[in-house]
CSV table of N, CA, C and O in Angstrom, one decimal:
chain,number,residue,atom,x,y,z
Z,9,MET,N,43.0,44.3,36.8
Z,9,MET,CA,43.4,44.1,38.2
Z,9,MET,C,43.1,45.3,39.0
Z,9,MET,O,43.8,46.3,38.9
Z,10,HIS,N,42.0,45.3,39.7
Z,10,HIS,CA,41.7,46.5,40.5
Z,10,HIS,C,42.6,46.7,41.7
Z,10,HIS,O,42.5,47.7,42.4
Z,11,GLU,N,43.4,45.7,42.1
Z,11,GLU,CA,44.3,45.8,43.2
Z,11,GLU,C,45.3,46.9,43.0
Z,11,GLU,O,45.7,47.5,44.0
Z,12,MET,N,45.7,47.2,41.8
Z,12,MET,CA,46.6,48.2,41.5
Z,12,MET,C,46.0,49.6,41.9
Z,12,MET,O,46.7,50.4,42.5
Z,13,SER,N,44.8,49.8,41.5
Z,13,SER,CA,44.1,51.1,41.9
Z,13,SER,C,43.9,51.2,43.4
Z,13,SER,O,44.0,52.3,43.9
Z,14,ILE,N,43.6,50.1,44.0
Z,14,ILE,CA,43.5,50.1,45.5
Z,14,ILE,C,44.8,50.4,46.1
Z,14,ILE,O,44.8,51.3,47.0
Z,15,ALA,N,45.9,49.8,45.7
Z,15,ALA,CA,47.2,50.1,46.2
Z,15,ALA,C,47.6,51.6,46.0
Z,15,ALA,O,48.1,52.3,46.9
Z,16,GLU,N,47.2,52.1,44.8
Z,16,GLU,CA,47.5,53.6,44.6
Z,16,GLU,C,46.7,54.4,45.5
Z,16,GLU,O,47.1,55.5,46.0
Z,17,GLY,N,45.4,54.0,45.8
Z,17,GLY,CA,44.6,54.8,46.7
Z,17,GLY,C,45.1,54.8,48.1
Z,17,GLY,O,45.1,55.8,48.8
Z,18,VAL,N,45.7,53.6,48.5
Z,18,VAL,CA,46.3,53.5,49.9
Z,18,VAL,C,47.5,54.5,50.0
Z,18,VAL,O,47.6,55.2,51.0
Z,19,ILE,N,48.3,54.5,48.9
Z,19,ILE,CA,49.5,55.4,48.9
Z,19,ILE,C,49.0,56.9,49.0
Z,19,ILE,O,49.5,57.7,49.7
Z,20,GLN,N,47.9,57.2,48.3
Z,20,GLN,CA,47.4,58.5,48.3
Z,20,GLN,C,46.9,58.9,49.7
Z,20,GLN,O,47.2,60.0,50.2
Z,21,VAL,N,46.2,58.0,50.4
Z,21,VAL,CA,45.7,58.3,51.7
Z,21,VAL,C,46.9,58.5,52.7
Z,21,VAL,O,47.0,59.4,53.5
Z,22,ILE,N,47.9,57.6,52.5
Z,22,ILE,CA,49.1,57.7,53.4
Z,22,ILE,C,49.8,59.1,53.2
Z,22,ILE,O,50.2,59.7,54.1
Z,23,GLU,N,50.0,59.5,51.9
Z,23,GLU,CA,50.6,60.8,51.6
Z,23,GLU,C,49.8,62.0,52.2
Z,23,GLU,O,50.4,62.9,52.7
Z,24,GLU,N,48.5,61.9,52.1
Z,24,GLU,CA,47.7,62.9,52.7
Z,24,GLU,C,47.8,63.0,54.2
Z,24,GLU,O,47.9,64.1,54.8
Z,25,GLN,N,47.9,61.8,54.8
Z,25,GLN,CA,48.0,61.8,56.3
Z,25,GLN,C,49.4,62.2,56.7
Z,25,GLN,O,49.6,62.8,57.8
Z,26,ALA,N,50.4,61.9,55.9
Z,26,ALA,CA,51.8,62.4,56.2
Z,26,ALA,C,51.9,63.9,56.3
Z,26,ALA,O,52.5,64.5,57.1
Z,27,LYS,N,51.2,64.6,55.3
Z,27,LYS,CA,51.1,66.0,55.4
Z,27,LYS,C,50.4,66.5,56.6
Z,27,LYS,O,50.8,67.5,57.3
Z,28,ALA,N,49.2,65.9,56.9
Z,28,ALA,CA,48.4,66.4,58.0
Z,28,ALA,C,49.0,66.1,59.3
Z,28,ALA,O,48.8,66.9,60.3
Z,29,GLN,N,49.7,65.0,59.4
Z,29,GLN,CA,50.3,64.6,60.8
Z,29,GLN,C,51.8,64.7,60.9
Z,29,GLN,O,52.4,64.3,61.9
Z,30,ALA,N,52.4,65.2,59.8
Z,30,ALA,CA,53.9,65.5,59.8
Z,30,ALA,C,54.7,64.3,60.1
Z,30,ALA,O,55.6,64.3,61.0
Z,31,PHE,N,54.5,63.2,59.4
Z,31,PHE,CA,55.5,62.1,59.5
Z,31,PHE,C,56.1,61.9,58.1
Z,31,PHE,O,55.6,62.4,57.1
Z,32,SER,N,57.3,61.3,58.1
Z,32,SER,CA,58.1,61.3,56.8
Z,32,SER,C,58.3,59.9,56.3
Z,32,SER,O,58.8,59.7,55.2
Z,33,LYS,N,58.0,58.8,57.1
Z,33,LYS,CA,58.3,57.5,56.6
Z,33,LYS,C,57.3,56.5,57.2
Z,33,LYS,O,56.9,56.6,58.4
Z,34,VAL,N,56.8,55.6,56.4
Z,34,VAL,CA,55.9,54.5,56.9
Z,34,VAL,C,56.7,53.3,57.0
Z,34,VAL,O,57.3,52.8,56.0
Z,35,LYS,N,56.7,52.7,58.2
Z,35,LYS,CA,57.5,51.4,58.4
Z,35,LYS,C,56.6,50.2,58.2
Z,35,LYS,O,57.1,49.2,57.7
Z,36,ALA,N,55.3,50.3,58.5
Z,36,ALA,CA,54.4,49.2,58.4
Z,36,ALA,C,53.0,49.7,58.3
Z,36,ALA,O,52.7,50.8,58.8
Z,37,LEU,N,52.1,49.0,57.7
Z,37,LEU,CA,50.7,49.3,57.7
Z,37,LEU,C,49.9,48.0,57.7
Z,37,LEU,O,50.3,47.0,57.2
Z,38,TRP,N,48.7,48.2,58.3
Z,38,TRP,CA,47.8,47.0,58.5
Z,38,TRP,C,46.5,47.4,57.7
Z,38,TRP,O,45.9,48.4,58.0
Z,39,LEU,N,46.1,46.5,56.8
Z,39,LEU,CA,44.9,46.7,56.1
Z,39,LEU,C,43.9,45.6,56.5
Z,39,LEU,O,44.3,44.4,56.6
Z,40,GLU,N,42.6,46.0,56.8
Z,40,GLU,CA,41.6,45.0,57.0
Z,40,GLU,C,40.9,44.8,55.7
Z,40,GLU,O,40.5,45.7,55.0
Z,41,VAL,N,40.8,43.5,55.3
Z,41,VAL,CA,40.2,43.1,54.0
Z,41,VAL,C,39.1,42.0,54.3
Z,41,VAL,O,39.4,41.0,54.8
Z,42,GLY,N,37.9,42.3,53.9
Z,42,GLY,CA,36.8,41.3,54.1
Z,42,GLY,C,36.7,40.4,52.8
Z,42,GLY,O,37.1,40.9,51.7
Z,43,PRO,N,36.1,39.3,53.0
Z,43,PRO,CA,36.1,38.3,51.8
Z,43,PRO,C,35.2,38.8,50.7
Z,43,PRO,O,35.3,38.4,49.6
Z,44,MET,N,34.3,39.7,51.0
Z,44,MET,CA,33.4,40.2,50.0
Z,44,MET,C,33.9,41.5,49.4
Z,44,MET,O,33.2,42.2,48.6
Z,45,SER,N,35.1,42.0,49.7
Z,45,SER,CA,35.7,43.1,49.1
Z,45,SER,C,36.2,42.8,47.7
Z,45,SER,O,36.6,43.7,47.0
Z,46,MET,N,36.3,41.5,47.4
Z,46,MET,CA,36.8,41.1,46.1
Z,46,MET,C,38.2,41.4,45.9
Z,46,MET,O,38.6,41.8,44.7
Z,47,VAL,N,39.1,41.4,46.9
Z,47,VAL,CA,40.5,41.7,46.8
Z,47,VAL,C,41.3,40.5,47.0
Z,47,VAL,O,41.1,39.8,48.0
Z,48,GLU,N,42.2,40.2,46.1
Z,48,GLU,CA,43.2,39.1,46.2
Z,48,GLU,C,44.4,39.6,47.0
Z,48,GLU,O,45.1,40.6,46.6
Z,49,SER,N,44.6,39.1,48.2
Z,49,SER,CA,45.7,39.6,49.1
Z,49,SER,C,47.0,39.5,48.4
Z,49,SER,O,47.8,40.5,48.5
Z,50,ASP,N,47.4,38.4,47.7
Z,50,ASP,CA,48.7,38.3,47.1
Z,50,ASP,C,48.9,39.4,46.0
Z,50,ASP,O,49.9,40.0,45.9
Z,51,ALA,N,47.8,39.6,45.2
Z,51,ALA,CA,47.9,40.6,44.2
Z,51,ALA,C,48.0,42.0,44.8
Z,51,ALA,O,48.8,42.9,44.3
Z,52,LEU,N,47.3,42.3,45.9
Z,52,LEU,CA,47.4,43.6,46.5
Z,52,LEU,C,48.8,43.8,47.1
Z,52,LEU,O,49.4,44.9,47.0
Z,53,ARG,N,49.4,42.8,47.7
Z,53,ARG,CA,50.8,42.9,48.2
Z,53,ARG,C,51.8,43.2,47.0
Z,53,ARG,O,52.6,44.1,47.1
Z,54,PHE,N,51.6,42.5,45.9
Z,54,PHE,CA,52.5,42.8,44.7
Z,54,PHE,C,52.3,44.2,44.2
Z,54,PHE,O,53.3,44.9,44.0
Z,55,CYS,N,51.1,44.6,44.1
Z,55,CYS,CA,50.8,46.0,43.6
Z,55,CYS,C,51.3,47.0,44.6
Z,55,CYS,O,51.8,48.1,44.2
Z,56,PHE,N,51.1,46.8,45.9
Z,56,PHE,CA,51.6,47.8,46.9
Z,56,PHE,C,53.1,48.0,46.8
Z,56,PHE,O,53.6,49.1,46.8
Z,57,GLU,N,53.8,46.9,46.6
Z,57,GLU,CA,55.2,46.9,46.5
Z,57,GLU,C,55.6,47.8,45.3
Z,57,GLU,O,56.5,48.6,45.4
Z,58,ALA,N,54.9,47.6,44.2
Z,58,ALA,CA,55.2,48.3,43.0
Z,58,ALA,C,54.9,49.8,43.1
Z,58,ALA,O,55.8,50.6,42.7
Z,59,VAL,N,53.8,50.1,43.6
Z,59,VAL,CA,53.4,51.6,43.6
Z,59,VAL,C,54.0,52.3,44.8
Z,59,VAL,O,54.0,53.5,44.8
Z,60,SER,N,54.5,51.6,45.8
Z,60,SER,CA,55.2,52.3,46.9
Z,60,SER,C,56.6,52.8,46.6
Z,60,SER,O,57.2,53.5,47.4
Z,61,LYS,N,57.2,52.3,45.5
Z,61,LYS,CA,58.5,52.7,45.2
Z,61,LYS,C,58.6,54.2,45.0
Z,61,LYS,O,57.7,54.8,44.5
Z,62,SER,N,59.6,54.8,45.6
Z,62,SER,CA,59.9,56.3,45.6
Z,62,SER,C,58.8,57.1,46.3
Z,62,SER,O,58.5,58.2,46.0
Z,63,THR,N,58.1,56.4,47.3
Z,63,THR,CA,57.2,57.1,48.1
Z,63,THR,C,57.6,57.0,49.6
Z,63,THR,O,58.6,56.3,49.9
Z,64,ILE,N,56.9,57.6,50.5
Z,64,ILE,CA,57.2,57.5,51.9
Z,64,ILE,C,56.9,56.1,52.4
Z,64,ILE,O,57.3,55.7,53.5
Z,65,ALA,N,56.2,55.3,51.6
Z,65,ALA,CA,55.9,53.9,52.0
Z,65,ALA,C,56.8,52.9,51.4
Z,65,ALA,O,56.6,51.7,51.6
Z,66,GLU,N,57.8,53.3,50.7
Z,66,GLU,CA,58.8,52.3,50.1
Z,66,GLU,C,59.4,51.5,51.2
Z,66,GLU,O,59.9,52.0,52.1
Z,67,GLY,N,59.4,50.2,51.0
Z,67,GLY,CA,59.9,49.3,51.9
Z,67,GLY,C,59.1,49.0,53.1
Z,67,GLY,O,59.5,48.2,54.0
Z,68,ALA,N,57.9,49.6,53.2
Z,68,ALA,CA,57.0,49.3,54.4
Z,68,ALA,C,56.5,47.9,54.3
Z,68,ALA,O,56.2,47.3,53.3
Z,69,VAL,N,56.3,47.3,55.5
Z,69,VAL,CA,55.7,46.0,55.6
Z,69,VAL,C,54.2,46.1,55.5
Z,69,VAL,O,53.6,46.9,56.3
Z,70,LEU,N,53.6,45.4,54.6
Z,70,LEU,CA,52.1,45.4,54.5
Z,70,LEU,C,51.6,44.1,55.2
Z,70,LEU,O,51.9,43.0,54.7
Z,71,GLU,N,50.8,44.4,56.2
Z,71,GLU,CA,50.1,43.3,56.9
Z,71,GLU,C,48.6,43.3,56.5
Z,71,GLU,O,48.0,44.4,56.6
Z,72,ILE,N,48.1,42.2,56.0
Z,72,ILE,CA,46.7,42.1,55.6
Z,72,ILE,C,46.0,41.3,56.6
Z,72,ILE,O,46.3,40.1,56.9
Z,73,ILE,N,45.0,41.9,57.3
Z,73,ILE,CA,44.2,41.2,58.2
Z,73,ILE,C,42.9,40.8,57.5
Z,73,ILE,O,42.1,41.6,57.1
Z,74,GLU,N,42.8,39.5,57.3
Z,74,GLU,CA,41.6,38.9,56.6
Z,74,GLU,C,40.5,38.7,57.6
Z,74,GLU,O,40.6,37.9,58.5
Z,75,LEU,N,39.4,39.5,57.3
Z,75,LEU,CA,38.2,39.4,58.2
Z,75,LEU,C,37.3,38.3,57.7
Z,75,LEU,O,37.3,37.9,56.6
Z,76,LYS,N,36.4,37.9,58.6
Z,76,LYS,CA,35.3,37.0,58.2
Z,76,LYS,C,34.1,37.8,57.8
Z,76,LYS,O,33.8,38.9,58.3
Z,77,GLY,N,33.3,37.1,57.0
Z,77,GLY,CA,32.0,37.7,56.6
Z,77,GLY,C,30.9,37.3,57.5
Z,77,GLY,O,30.9,36.1,57.9
Z,78,GLN,N,30.0,38.2,57.7
Z,78,GLN,CA,28.8,37.8,58.5
Z,78,GLN,C,27.6,38.4,57.9
Z,78,GLN,O,27.6,39.4,57.2
Z,79,GLY,N,26.5,37.8,58.2
Z,79,GLY,CA,25.2,38.3,57.7
Z,79,GLY,C,24.1,38.0,58.7
Z,79,GLY,O,24.2,37.2,59.6
Z,80,TRP,N,23.0,38.7,58.5
Z,80,TRP,CA,21.8,38.5,59.3
Z,80,TRP,C,20.7,37.8,58.4
Z,80,TRP,O,20.3,38.3,57.4
Z,81,CYS,N,20.3,36.6,58.8
Z,81,CYS,CA,19.3,35.8,58.1
Z,81,CYS,C,18.0,36.4,58.4
Z,81,CYS,O,17.5,36.4,59.6
Z,82,LEU,N,17.3,36.9,57.4
Z,82,LEU,CA,16.0,37.5,57.6
Z,82,LEU,C,14.9,36.4,57.9
Z,82,LEU,O,13.8,36.7,58.4
Z,83,ASN,N,15.2,35.2,57.5
Z,83,ASN,CA,14.3,34.1,57.7
Z,83,ASN,C,14.3,33.5,59.1
Z,83,ASN,O,13.3,33.4,59.8
Z,84,CYS,N,15.5,33.1,59.6
Z,84,CYS,CA,15.6,32.5,60.9
Z,84,CYS,C,16.1,33.4,62.0
Z,84,CYS,O,16.3,33.0,63.1
Z,85,HIS,N,16.4,34.7,61.6
Z,85,HIS,CA,16.8,35.7,62.6
Z,85,HIS,C,18.1,35.4,63.3
Z,85,HIS,O,18.2,35.6,64.5
Z,86,SER,N,19.0,34.9,62.5
Z,86,SER,CA,20.3,34.5,63.1
Z,86,SER,C,21.5,35.3,62.5
Z,86,SER,O,21.4,35.6,61.3
Z,87,THR,N,22.5,35.5,63.3
Z,87,THR,CA,23.7,36.0,62.7
Z,87,THR,C,24.6,34.8,62.3
Z,87,THR,O,24.8,33.9,63.1
Z,88,VAL,N,25.0,34.8,61.0
Z,88,VAL,CA,25.7,33.6,60.4
Z,88,VAL,C,26.9,34.1,59.7
Z,88,VAL,O,27.0,35.2,59.3
Z,89,GLU,N,27.9,33.2,59.7
Z,89,GLU,CA,29.1,33.4,58.9
Z,89,GLU,C,28.9,33.1,57.4
Z,89,GLU,O,28.3,32.1,57.1
Z,90,ILE,N,29.3,34.0,56.6
Z,90,ILE,CA,29.2,33.8,55.1
Z,90,ILE,C,30.5,34.1,54.5
Z,90,ILE,O,31.3,34.9,55.0
Z,91,GLU,N,30.8,33.5,53.3
Z,91,GLU,CA,32.0,33.8,52.6
Z,91,GLU,C,31.8,34.7,51.4
Z,91,GLU,O,32.7,35.4,51.0
Z,92,LYS,N,30.6,34.7,50.8
Z,92,LYS,CA,30.3,35.6,49.7
Z,92,LYS,C,28.8,36.0,49.7
Z,92,LYS,O,28.0,35.4,50.4
Z,93,ARG,N,28.6,37.1,49.0
Z,93,ARG,CA,27.2,37.5,48.8
Z,93,ARG,C,26.3,36.4,48.2
Z,93,ARG,O,26.8,35.6,47.4
Z,94,PHE,N,25.1,36.3,48.6
Z,94,PHE,CA,24.1,35.4,48.1
Z,94,PHE,C,24.4,33.9,48.5
Z,94,PHE,O,23.9,33.0,47.9
Z,95,ASP,N,25.3,33.8,49.6
Z,95,ASP,CA,25.4,32.4,50.2
Z,95,ASP,C,24.1,32.1,50.9
Z,95,ASP,O,23.3,33.0,51.3
Z,96,GLU,N,23.8,30.8,51.0
Z,96,GLU,CA,22.6,30.4,51.7
Z,96,GLU,C,22.9,30.4,53.2
Z,96,GLU,O,24.1,30.2,53.7
Z,97,CYS,N,21.9,30.5,54.0
Z,97,CYS,CA,22.0,30.5,55.5
Z,97,CYS,C,22.4,29.1,55.9
Z,97,CYS,O,21.8,28.1,55.5
Z,98,PRO,N,23.5,28.9,56.6
Z,98,PRO,CA,23.9,27.6,57.0
Z,98,PRO,C,23.0,27.0,58.1
Z,98,PRO,O,23.0,25.8,58.3
Z,99,LYS,N,22.1,27.8,58.6
Z,99,LYS,CA,21.2,27.2,59.6
Z,99,LYS,C,19.8,26.8,59.0
Z,99,LYS,O,19.3,25.8,59.4
Z,100,CYS,N,19.3,27.6,58.1
Z,100,CYS,CA,18.0,27.3,57.6
Z,100,CYS,C,17.9,27.1,56.1
Z,100,CYS,O,16.9,26.7,55.5
Z,101,GLY,N,19.0,27.5,55.4
Z,101,GLY,CA,19.0,27.3,53.9
Z,101,GLY,C,18.4,28.4,53.1
Z,101,GLY,O,18.4,28.4,51.9
Z,102,SER,N,18.0,29.5,53.8
Z,102,SER,CA,17.4,30.6,53.1
Z,102,SER,C,18.5,31.4,52.4
Z,102,SER,O,19.6,31.4,52.8
Z,103,TYR,N,18.1,32.1,51.3
Z,103,TYR,CA,19.1,33.0,50.7
Z,103,TYR,C,18.8,34.5,51.0
Z,103,TYR,O,19.3,35.4,50.3
Z,104,GLN,N,18.0,34.7,52.0
Z,104,GLN,CA,17.7,36.1,52.4
Z,104,GLN,C,18.6,36.5,53.5
Z,104,GLN,O,18.2,36.6,54.7
Z,105,ILE,N,19.8,36.8,53.1
Z,105,ILE,CA,20.8,37.2,54.1
Z,105,ILE,C,21.3,38.6,53.8
Z,105,ILE,O,21.6,38.9,52.7
Z,106,GLN,N,21.2,39.4,54.8
Z,106,GLN,CA,21.7,40.8,54.7
Z,106,GLN,C,23.1,40.8,55.3
Z,106,GLN,O,23.4,40.4,56.4
Z,107,VAL,N,24.1,41.3,54.4
Z,107,VAL,CA,25.5,41.3,54.8
Z,107,VAL,C,25.6,42.4,55.9
Z,107,VAL,O,25.2,43.5,55.8
Z,108,THR,N,26.3,42.0,57.0
Z,108,THR,CA,26.5,42.9,58.1
Z,108,THR,C,28.0,43.3,58.3
Z,108,THR,O,28.4,44.3,58.8
Z,109,SER,N,28.9,42.4,57.8
Z,109,SER,CA,30.3,42.6,57.8
Z,109,SER,C,31.0,41.7,56.8
Z,109,SER,O,30.5,40.6,56.4
Z,110,GLY,N,32.2,42.1,56.3
Z,110,GLY,CA,32.9,41.3,55.4
Z,110,GLY,C,33.2,42.0,54.1
Z,110,GLY,O,33.9,41.4,53.2
Z,111,ASP,N,32.7,43.2,53.9
Z,111,ASP,CA,33.0,43.9,52.7
Z,111,ASP,C,33.9,45.1,52.9
Z,111,ASP,O,34.1,45.9,52.1
Z,112,GLU,N,34.6,45.0,54.1
Z,112,GLU,CA,35.5,46.1,54.5
Z,112,GLU,C,36.8,46.0,53.7
Z,112,GLU,O,37.3,45.0,53.2
Z,113,LEU,N,37.4,47.2,53.5
Z,113,LEU,CA,38.7,47.4,52.9
Z,113,LEU,C,39.2,48.7,53.5
Z,113,LEU,O,38.8,49.8,53.0
Z,114,ARG,N,40.0,48.7,54.6
Z,114,ARG,CA,40.4,49.9,55.2
Z,114,ARG,C,41.7,49.8,55.8
Z,114,ARG,O,42.2,48.7,56.2
Z,115,ILE,N,42.4,51.0,55.9
Z,115,ILE,CA,43.6,51.0,56.6
Z,115,ILE,C,43.3,51.0,58.1
Z,115,ILE,O,42.6,51.9,58.6
Z,116,LYS,N,43.8,50.0,58.8
Z,116,LYS,CA,43.6,49.9,60.3
Z,116,LYS,C,44.6,50.7,61.1
Z,116,LYS,O,44.3,51.4,62.0
Z,117,GLU,N,45.9,50.6,60.7
Z,117,GLU,CA,47.0,51.1,61.5
Z,117,GLU,C,48.2,51.4,60.6
Z,117,GLU,O,48.4,50.7,59.6
Z,118,LEU,N,48.9,52.5,61.0
Z,118,LEU,CA,50.2,52.8,60.4
Z,118,LEU,C,51.3,52.9,61.4
Z,118,LEU,O,51.0,53.4,62.5
Z,119,GLU,N,52.4,52.4,61.1
Z,119,GLU,CA,53.6,52.6,62.0
Z,119,GLU,C,54.5,53.6,61.2
Z,119,GLU,O,55.0,53.2,60.1
Z,120,VAL,N,54.7,54.7,61.8
Z,120,VAL,CA,55.4,55.8,61.1
Z,120,VAL,C,56.6,56.4,61.9
Z,120,VAL,O,56.6,56.2,63.1
Z,121,VAL,N,57.5,57.1,61.2
Z,121,VAL,CA,58.5,57.8,61.9
Z,121,VAL,C,58.6,59.2,61.3
Z,121,VAL,O,58.1,59.5,60.3
């Protein structure tokens, strides 16, 4: 379950930012997660709750913003919505799609005190 290591990484980033920006508590955080990041939102929530215990993020509300995937079809030159890598183009059926978004996994915002 790689969601555990992702949650640990999020805590590490938060603790580094707490030192750099002098805050002592995280009340809420928003994560952007694309469908091609291969992250299960429920598993990430569970893991975040477990690894945040005894940290400045303990009890913080985790909001996951699920993004849509997009790609550029090299065949029909269209921007199309995709759910996973190697999807076919919904317009022309080609499999030559370059992913342009949807593989994101980043901290968008923190609410701190």
